[in-house]
C-alpha cells in the first residue's frame, strides 16, 4: 500500500485551509501574520484557520463594543492598541460571546465554545508578549472559564442492534426514488455504521479513507489521526464482512469523478463523501431509533469506546485504540457508569417499609 493516495485527501484539505487562512489574513491587521507564521511548525492548517476565525471574532467585538475603536476598520487595529486593553475588556468579550449579532446573523456560544475562543485569544497575546512586542497581557489575569461535566451521550446495546437492523432493512417500507436511493447505497451505509461502531474512528478519519487503506489480510485500516499522525486500526469479523460486501458488490460499480477514484466511500454525486454527508446520514438513521438522544458520528465513537471498556476493563487499551494522548480524558469519558448501572440504584433504597 503506497502512501501517495492517502496524502492526496489530507493534503488537499490542508491546502484548502491554508488558502482560507491567507484570504482571512487579508482582512485582519497586518501584525497577525507574524503570529500565524510563528505557530505554523506546531499546528495543523485546520487548527490555524480555527484560531483565525476566533481572533477575527475578537476584533469584531472590539469594533462593535469598545469606544476606543469607534469608526475604525479591522485593518486599522495596531498591536499597541491591544496593549491598552484591560482585564475588564476581556471579561466583557467573554460575556459578549454568549450571544451576539453580526451582519443580521445571530451567534451563540456554550461554555466550551467560549473557553476555546478564550484559549485562542490567550495564545495570540502570549505570542507577542514572549517576544517583548507587548508588555501588558490582560488575558493572563482573567481566569479560564470553568467547564461543567456533561452527560456522555451514547447508544446502548439494544439501540446499536436496532440501528444496524434499520440500516439493513430500512428500505422495506420505502417506495419510489427513496427505495431506489436506499438500495443503491445500502451496503455503503452498512459499512459506514459498522465501521464507526466497530472501530471508534472519527468522522474525518472515515471520509479520508482510500480503498487502498483497507488491509483484509491483517483486518486493519490505515488512518490519519488529528495532527497528521498515521496509525493502523484493527477491526473484527463484522466490520470485515461489511467492508468486503460494500467494496466487492457496490463500490466496484461506481464510476467516480476525476480526482476521487481512490476514495473508499462515495456520495451520490460519485465524489468522496464529505463530513457533512456522513453527519447527515447518521442523523437520518439514528433519529428514527431515538428522539431522546441527539446522535452524531462522535457519539457513535463514544458508544464504541464505552463498549470496549466494558468488555475489556482496560482504559489504556481504549485510549490507544481511540488515539487519545491523555488517558485521563479517556477515563473520564468511557469509564463512567452506564445507564443499566445507574438504573440499579433506583430500587436500591427503600423509603418506607411495607
Short mmCIF file of C-alpha atoms in Angstrom, two decimals:
data_model
loop_
_atom_site.label_atom_id
_atom_site.label_comp_id
_atom_site.label_asym_id
_atom_site.label_seq_id
_atom_site.Cartn_x
_atom_site.Cartn_y
_atom_site.Cartn_z
CA UNK A 1 0.00 0.00 0.00
CA UNK A 2 1.58 3.29 -1.13
CA UNK A 3 1.11 6.49 0.82
CA UNK A 4 0.64 8.90 -2.09
CA UNK A 5 -3.13 8.45 -2.29
CA UNK A 6 -3.62 8.94 1.46
CA UNK A 7 -1.86 12.23 1.35
CA UNK A 8 -3.95 13.42 -1.60
CA UNK A 9 -7.10 13.83 0.51
CA UNK A 10 -5.48 15.14 3.69
CA UNK A 11 -3.04 17.35 1.83
CA UNK A 12 -5.83 18.85 -0.28
CA UNK A 13 -7.84 19.57 2.87
CA UNK A 14 -4.79 21.17 4.44
CA UNK A 15 -4.17 23.23 1.31
CA UNK A 16 -7.78 24.47 1.32
CA UNK A 17 -7.45 25.62 4.93
CA UNK A 18 -4.13 27.32 4.15
CA UNK A 19 -5.76 29.26 1.31
CA UNK A 20 -8.72 30.18 3.58
CA UNK A 21 -6.32 31.49 6.22
CA UNK A 22 -4.42 33.61 3.69
CA UNK A 23 -7.67 35.16 2.49
CA UNK A 24 -8.75 35.74 6.09
CA UNK A 25 -5.47 37.44 6.98
CA UNK A 26 -6.02 39.99 4.22
CA UNK A 27 -9.00 41.30 6.21
CA UNK A 28 -7.13 41.41 9.54
CA UNK A 29 -4.41 43.69 10.98
CA UNK A 30 -1.02 43.10 9.32
CA UNK A 31 0.76 42.13 12.56
CA UNK A 32 -1.43 38.98 12.75
CA UNK A 33 0.64 37.38 10.01
CA UNK A 34 3.59 37.09 12.40
CA UNK A 35 1.52 35.08 14.86
CA UNK A 36 0.23 32.59 12.31
CA UNK A 37 3.68 32.21 10.79
CA UNK A 38 5.07 31.63 14.29
CA UNK A 39 2.64 28.82 15.22
CA UNK A 40 2.86 27.10 11.83
CA UNK A 41 5.51 24.49 12.82
CA UNK A 42 3.46 23.23 15.80
CA UNK A 43 -0.10 23.35 14.44
CA UNK A 44 -2.16 21.92 11.59
CA UNK A 45 -3.76 24.12 8.93
CA UNK A 46 -7.16 23.21 10.41
CA UNK A 47 -6.09 24.48 13.85
CA UNK A 48 -4.71 27.71 12.39
CA UNK A 49 -7.88 28.53 10.46
CA UNK A 50 -9.86 27.86 13.66
CA UNK A 51 -7.63 30.29 15.56
CA UNK A 52 -8.05 32.77 12.71
CA UNK A 53 -11.84 32.75 12.95
CA UNK A 54 -11.70 33.03 16.75
CA UNK A 55 -9.34 36.04 16.69
CA UNK A 56 -11.38 37.71 13.97
CA UNK A 57 -14.40 37.39 16.29
CA UNK A 58 -12.43 39.24 18.98
CA UNK A 59 -11.59 42.06 16.58
CA UNK A 60 -15.23 42.30 15.54
CA UNK A 61 -16.15 42.62 19.22
CA UNK A 62 -13.66 45.47 19.70
CA UNK A 63 -15.01 47.34 16.67
CA UNK A 64 -18.62 46.88 17.76
CA UNK A 65 -18.37 47.34 21.53
CA UNK A 66 -15.20 49.19 22.52
CA UNK A 67 -15.30 53.03 22.29
CA UNK A 68 -11.54 53.09 21.61
CA UNK A 69 -12.18 51.55 18.17
CA UNK A 70 -15.19 53.63 17.19
CA UNK A 71 -15.27 54.27 13.42
CA UNK A 72 -12.14 52.13 12.91
CA UNK A 73 -11.68 49.35 10.38
CA UNK A 74 -10.29 45.95 11.39
CA UNK A 75 -7.08 46.56 9.45
CA UNK A 76 -6.58 49.81 11.41
CA UNK A 77 -6.06 47.97 14.71
CA UNK A 78 -2.43 48.16 15.90
CA UNK A 79 -0.51 45.92 18.26
CA UNK A 80 -0.03 48.80 20.70
CA UNK A 81 -3.82 49.24 20.76
CA UNK A 82 -4.19 45.73 22.17
CA UNK A 83 -1.68 46.61 24.88
CA UNK A 84 -4.09 49.30 26.12
CA UNK A 85 -6.80 46.75 26.84
CA UNK A 86 -7.61 45.85 30.44
CA UNK A 87 -8.84 42.58 32.00
CA UNK A 88 -12.36 44.03 32.12
CA UNK A 89 -12.29 44.29 28.31
CA UNK A 90 -11.54 40.57 28.09
CA UNK A 91 -14.29 39.77 30.59
CA UNK A 92 -16.74 41.83 28.52
CA UNK A 93 -15.68 39.86 25.45
CA UNK A 94 -16.40 36.53 27.18
CA UNK A 95 -19.85 37.83 28.12
CA UNK A 96 -20.38 39.08 24.55
CA UNK A 97 -19.66 35.61 23.15
CA UNK A 98 -22.74 34.12 24.81
CA UNK A 99 -25.00 35.96 22.35
CA UNK A 100 -24.14 38.47 19.65
CA UNK A 101 -25.16 39.58 16.18
CA UNK A 102 -23.03 40.20 13.13
CA UNK A 103 -24.48 41.32 9.80
CA UNK A 104 -28.02 40.39 10.90
CA UNK A 105 -26.92 36.89 11.89
CA UNK A 106 -27.20 35.66 15.49
CA UNK A 107 -24.31 33.74 17.06
CA UNK A 108 -24.22 31.93 20.40
CA UNK A 109 -21.52 30.01 22.29
CA UNK A 110 -21.85 27.49 25.09
CA UNK A 111 -19.18 27.32 27.80
CA UNK A 112 -16.99 25.08 25.63
CA UNK A 113 -17.15 27.48 22.71
CA UNK A 114 -16.29 30.40 24.99
CA UNK A 115 -13.35 28.53 26.51
CA UNK A 116 -11.97 27.62 23.08
CA UNK A 117 -12.18 31.21 21.84
CA UNK A 118 -10.52 32.46 25.01
CA UNK A 119 -7.74 29.88 24.63
CA UNK A 120 -7.15 31.12 21.08
CA UNK A 121 -7.01 34.72 22.28
CA UNK A 122 -4.64 33.91 25.15
CA UNK A 123 -2.30 32.10 22.73
CA UNK A 124 -2.42 35.16 20.45
CA UNK A 125 -1.47 37.62 23.21
CA UNK A 126 1.21 35.32 24.65
CA UNK A 127 2.96 35.10 21.29
CA UNK A 128 3.60 38.86 21.27
CA UNK A 129 4.32 39.07 25.00
CA UNK A 130 7.00 36.36 24.80
CA UNK A 131 8.69 38.32 22.03
CA UNK A 132 8.60 41.56 24.07
CA UNK A 133 6.36 43.19 21.47
CA UNK A 134 3.76 43.95 24.16
CA UNK A 135 4.26 44.36 27.93
CA UNK A 136 0.64 44.24 29.09
CA UNK A 137 -1.25 40.99 28.57
CA UNK A 138 -4.78 41.24 30.02
CA UNK A 139 -5.66 37.64 29.07
CA UNK A 140 -3.37 36.11 31.72
CA UNK A 141 -5.20 37.96 34.52
CA UNK A 142 -8.63 36.65 33.53
CA UNK A 143 -9.41 33.12 34.75
CA UNK A 144 -10.07 30.41 32.19
CA UNK A 145 -13.83 29.67 32.18
CA UNK A 146 -14.80 26.56 34.14
CA UNK A 147 -16.38 23.72 32.21
CA UNK A 148 -19.16 21.68 33.77
CA UNK A 149 -19.18 17.96 33.12
CA UNK A 150 -21.77 16.84 30.62
CA UNK A 151 -23.61 13.55 30.46
CA UNK A 152 -21.85 11.36 27.89
CA UNK A 153 -24.40 10.54 25.22
CA UNK A 154 -24.08 7.13 23.60
CA UNK A 155 -26.24 4.30 22.28
CA UNK A 156 -26.89 1.27 24.47
CA UNK A 157 -26.51 -2.25 23.09
CA UNK A 158 -30.20 -2.58 22.18
CA UNK A 159 -30.11 0.73 20.30
CA UNK A 160 -26.99 -0.39 18.41
CA UNK A 161 -28.82 -3.55 17.27
CA UNK A 162 -31.89 -1.52 16.28
CA UNK A 163 -29.74 0.92 14.33
CA UNK A 164 -27.93 -1.76 12.34
CA UNK A 165 -31.22 -3.58 11.67
CA UNK A 166 -32.72 -0.33 10.39
CA UNK A 167 -29.77 0.32 8.07
CA UNK A 168 -30.01 -3.27 6.78
CA UNK A 169 -33.79 -3.43 6.36
CA UNK A 170 -34.86 0.21 6.40
CA UNK A 171 -35.92 0.07 2.76
CA UNK A 172 -38.76 -2.36 3.38
CA UNK A 173 -41.23 0.47 3.99
CA UNK A 174 -39.93 2.80 1.28
CA UNK A 175 -41.18 3.33 -2.25
CA UNK A 176 -40.29 5.26 -5.39
CA UNK A 177 -36.99 7.17 -5.55
CA UNK A 178 -36.42 6.77 -1.80
CA UNK A 179 -36.42 2.99 -2.29
CA UNK A 180 -34.03 3.28 -5.27
CA UNK A 181 -31.65 5.56 -3.36
CA UNK A 182 -31.75 3.27 -0.32
CA UNK A 183 -30.90 0.16 -2.33
CA UNK A 184 -28.16 1.98 -4.24
CA UNK A 185 -26.36 2.99 -1.02
CA UNK A 186 -27.40 0.19 1.33
CA UNK A 187 -24.06 -1.63 1.50
CA UNK A 188 -22.16 1.65 1.79
CA UNK A 189 -24.32 2.74 4.71
CA UNK A 190 -24.00 -0.62 6.48
CA UNK A 191 -20.21 -0.42 6.05
CA UNK A 192 -20.04 3.14 7.42
CA UNK A 193 -22.16 2.43 10.52
CA UNK A 194 -20.42 -0.89 11.19
CA UNK A 195 -17.03 0.79 10.84
CA UNK A 196 -17.93 3.55 13.32
CA UNK A 197 -19.42 1.15 15.85
CA UNK A 198 -16.67 -1.44 15.40
CA UNK A 199 -13.57 0.78 15.47
CA UNK A 200 -14.48 4.14 17.04
CA UNK A 201 -12.76 6.17 14.29
CA UNK A 202 -13.51 9.87 13.87
CA UNK A 203 -15.70 11.13 11.04
CA UNK A 204 -12.72 12.95 9.47
CA UNK A 205 -10.75 9.69 9.55
CA UNK A 206 -13.66 7.87 7.92
CA UNK A 207 -14.09 10.25 4.99
CA UNK A 208 -10.32 10.38 4.48
CA UNK A 209 -10.08 6.63 3.86
CA UNK A 210 -8.93 5.41 0.45
CA UNK A 211 -9.76 1.90 -0.72
CA UNK A 212 -6.03 1.12 -0.57
CA UNK A 213 -6.10 1.83 3.18
CA UNK A 214 -8.16 -1.32 3.84
CA UNK A 215 -5.96 -4.34 4.59
CA UNK A 216 -8.06 -7.51 4.78
CA UNK A 217 -5.02 -9.75 5.26
CA UNK A 218 -4.46 -8.19 8.70
CA UNK A 219 -8.01 -6.86 9.19
CA UNK A 220 -6.93 -3.27 9.68
CA UNK A 221 -7.32 0.19 8.17
CA UNK A 222 -4.72 2.90 7.88
CA UNK A 223 -5.93 6.30 9.06
CA UNK A 224 -4.53 9.78 9.55
CA UNK A 225 -5.17 10.98 13.09
CA UNK A 226 -5.59 14.57 14.20
CA UNK A 227 -2.24 16.29 13.78
CA UNK A 228 -1.34 14.19 10.74
CA UNK A 229 -0.11 11.06 12.56
CA UNK A 230 -0.54 7.83 10.59
CA UNK A 231 -1.88 4.81 12.50
CA UNK A 232 -3.40 1.38 11.95
CA UNK A 233 -6.76 0.49 13.50
CA UNK A 234 -7.77 -3.17 13.63
CA UNK A 235 -11.30 -4.45 13.05
CA UNK A 236 -13.26 -7.64 13.70
CA UNK A 237 -15.21 -10.06 11.53
CA UNK A 238 -18.40 -7.98 11.37
CA UNK A 239 -16.55 -4.91 10.09
CA UNK A 240 -14.58 -7.06 7.63
CA UNK A 241 -17.77 -8.57 6.21
CA UNK A 242 -19.47 -5.19 5.85
CA UNK A 243 -16.45 -3.64 4.11
CA UNK A 244 -15.97 -6.63 1.76
CA UNK A 245 -19.64 -6.63 0.75
CA UNK A 246 -19.56 -2.91 0.03
CA UNK A 247 -16.26 -2.93 -1.90
CA UNK A 248 -17.00 -6.04 -3.97
CA UNK A 249 -20.71 -5.59 -4.65
CA UNK A 250 -21.44 -1.84 -4.58
CA UNK A 251 -18.32 0.29 -4.80
CA UNK A 252 -16.99 -1.64 -7.82
CA UNK A 253 -19.91 -0.29 -9.91
CA UNK A 254 -19.29 3.39 -9.03
CA UNK A 255 -17.80 5.46 -11.85
CA UNK A 256 -16.00 8.01 -9.71
CA UNK A 257 -15.49 11.64 -10.71
CA UNK A 258 -11.98 12.60 -11.67
CA UNK A 259 -9.73 13.03 -8.64
CA UNK A 260 -11.95 10.84 -6.47
CA UNK A 261 -11.05 7.42 -7.88
CA UNK A 262 -9.32 6.18 -4.71
CA UNK A 263 -11.94 7.23 -2.14
CA UNK A 264 -13.40 4.37 -0.11
CA UNK A 265 -16.84 5.94 0.42
CA UNK A 266 -18.70 7.92 -2.25
CA UNK A 267 -21.55 10.39 -2.20
CA UNK A 268 -24.45 10.15 -4.65
CA UNK A 269 -22.51 12.61 -6.83
CA UNK A 270 -19.76 9.94 -7.13
CA UNK A 271 -17.29 12.10 -5.20
CA UNK A 272 -15.59 11.29 -1.90
CA UNK A 273 -18.29 11.52 0.75
CA UNK A 274 -17.96 14.65 2.90
CA UNK A 275 -18.01 15.06 6.68
CA UNK A 276 -21.37 16.81 6.34
CA UNK A 277 -22.66 13.93 4.22
CA UNK A 278 -21.75 11.37 6.90
CA UNK A 279 -23.21 13.56 9.66
CA UNK A 280 -26.49 13.83 7.73
CA UNK A 281 -26.54 10.07 7.19
CA UNK A 282 -26.00 9.35 10.89
CA UNK A 283 -28.72 11.83 11.87
CA UNK A 284 -31.17 10.39 9.33
CA UNK A 285 -30.97 6.88 10.77
CA UNK A 286 -30.35 7.50 14.47
CA UNK A 287 -33.26 9.95 14.72
CA UNK A 288 -35.52 7.02 13.86
CA UNK A 289 -34.06 4.97 16.72
CA UNK A 290 -34.11 7.60 19.48
CA UNK A 291 -35.56 11.08 19.72
CA UNK A 292 -34.29 11.46 23.28
CA UNK A 293 -30.61 11.41 22.26
CA UNK A 294 -29.03 13.51 19.53
CA UNK A 295 -26.55 11.08 17.98
CA UNK A 296 -23.63 12.28 15.87
CA UNK A 297 -20.65 10.34 14.47
CA UNK A 298 -18.74 11.36 17.61
CA UNK A 299 -21.48 9.79 19.76
CA UNK A 300 -21.00 6.55 17.81
CA UNK A 301 -17.32 6.83 18.72
CA UNK A 302 -18.35 7.22 22.38
CA UNK A 303 -20.59 4.16 22.00
CA UNK A 304 -17.63 2.09 20.80
CA UNK A 305 -15.26 3.43 23.46
CA UNK A 306 -17.73 2.61 26.24
CA UNK A 307 -18.41 -0.90 24.89
CA UNK A 308 -14.68 -1.60 24.55
CA UNK A 309 -14.02 -0.54 28.13
CA UNK A 310 -16.94 -2.57 29.48
CA UNK A 311 -15.72 -5.65 27.61
CA UNK A 312 -12.01 -5.34 28.48
CA UNK A 313 -11.78 -3.13 31.58
CA UNK A 314 -8.54 -1.80 30.08
CA UNK A 315 -8.64 2.00 29.96
CA UNK A 316 -5.14 2.15 28.45
CA UNK A 317 -6.25 -0.04 25.54
CA UNK A 318 -9.26 2.23 24.96
CA UNK A 319 -7.00 5.31 24.97
CA UNK A 320 -4.59 3.68 22.49
CA UNK A 321 -7.29 2.47 20.09
CA UNK A 322 -9.12 5.82 20.09
CA UNK A 323 -5.89 7.78 19.64
CA UNK A 324 -6.14 9.77 22.90
CA UNK A 325 -2.98 11.49 24.12
CA UNK A 326 -4.19 11.71 27.72
CA UNK A 327 -5.56 8.57 29.39
CA UNK A 328 -7.32 10.76 31.99
CA UNK A 329 -9.53 12.10 29.21
CA UNK A 330 -10.35 8.52 28.25
CA UNK A 331 -11.08 7.51 31.82
CA UNK A 332 -13.40 10.49 32.32
CA UNK A 333 -15.40 9.71 29.19
CA UNK A 334 -15.51 5.95 28.96
CA UNK A 335 -15.14 4.59 32.48
CA UNK A 336 -18.35 6.27 33.60
CA UNK A 337 -21.28 4.17 34.78
CA UNK A 338 -23.69 3.17 32.06
CA UNK A 339 -27.48 3.57 32.27
CA UNK A 340 -28.01 -0.02 33.39
CA UNK A 341 -25.74 0.54 36.39
CA UNK A 342 -27.45 3.82 37.22
CA UNK A 343 -30.87 2.20 36.88
CA UNK A 344 -29.94 -0.37 39.53
CA UNK A 345 -29.77 2.49 42.06
CA UNK A 346 -33.47 3.26 41.57
CA UNK A 347 -34.64 0.33 43.71
CA UNK A 348 -31.60 0.11 45.99
CA UNK A 349 -33.02 2.47 48.62
CA UNK A 350 -36.36 1.77 50.34
CA UNK A 351 -38.09 4.88 51.64
CA UNK A 352 -40.88 3.22 53.63
CA UNK A 353 -41.19 -0.32 54.91
CA UNK A 354 -44.23 -2.12 53.71
#
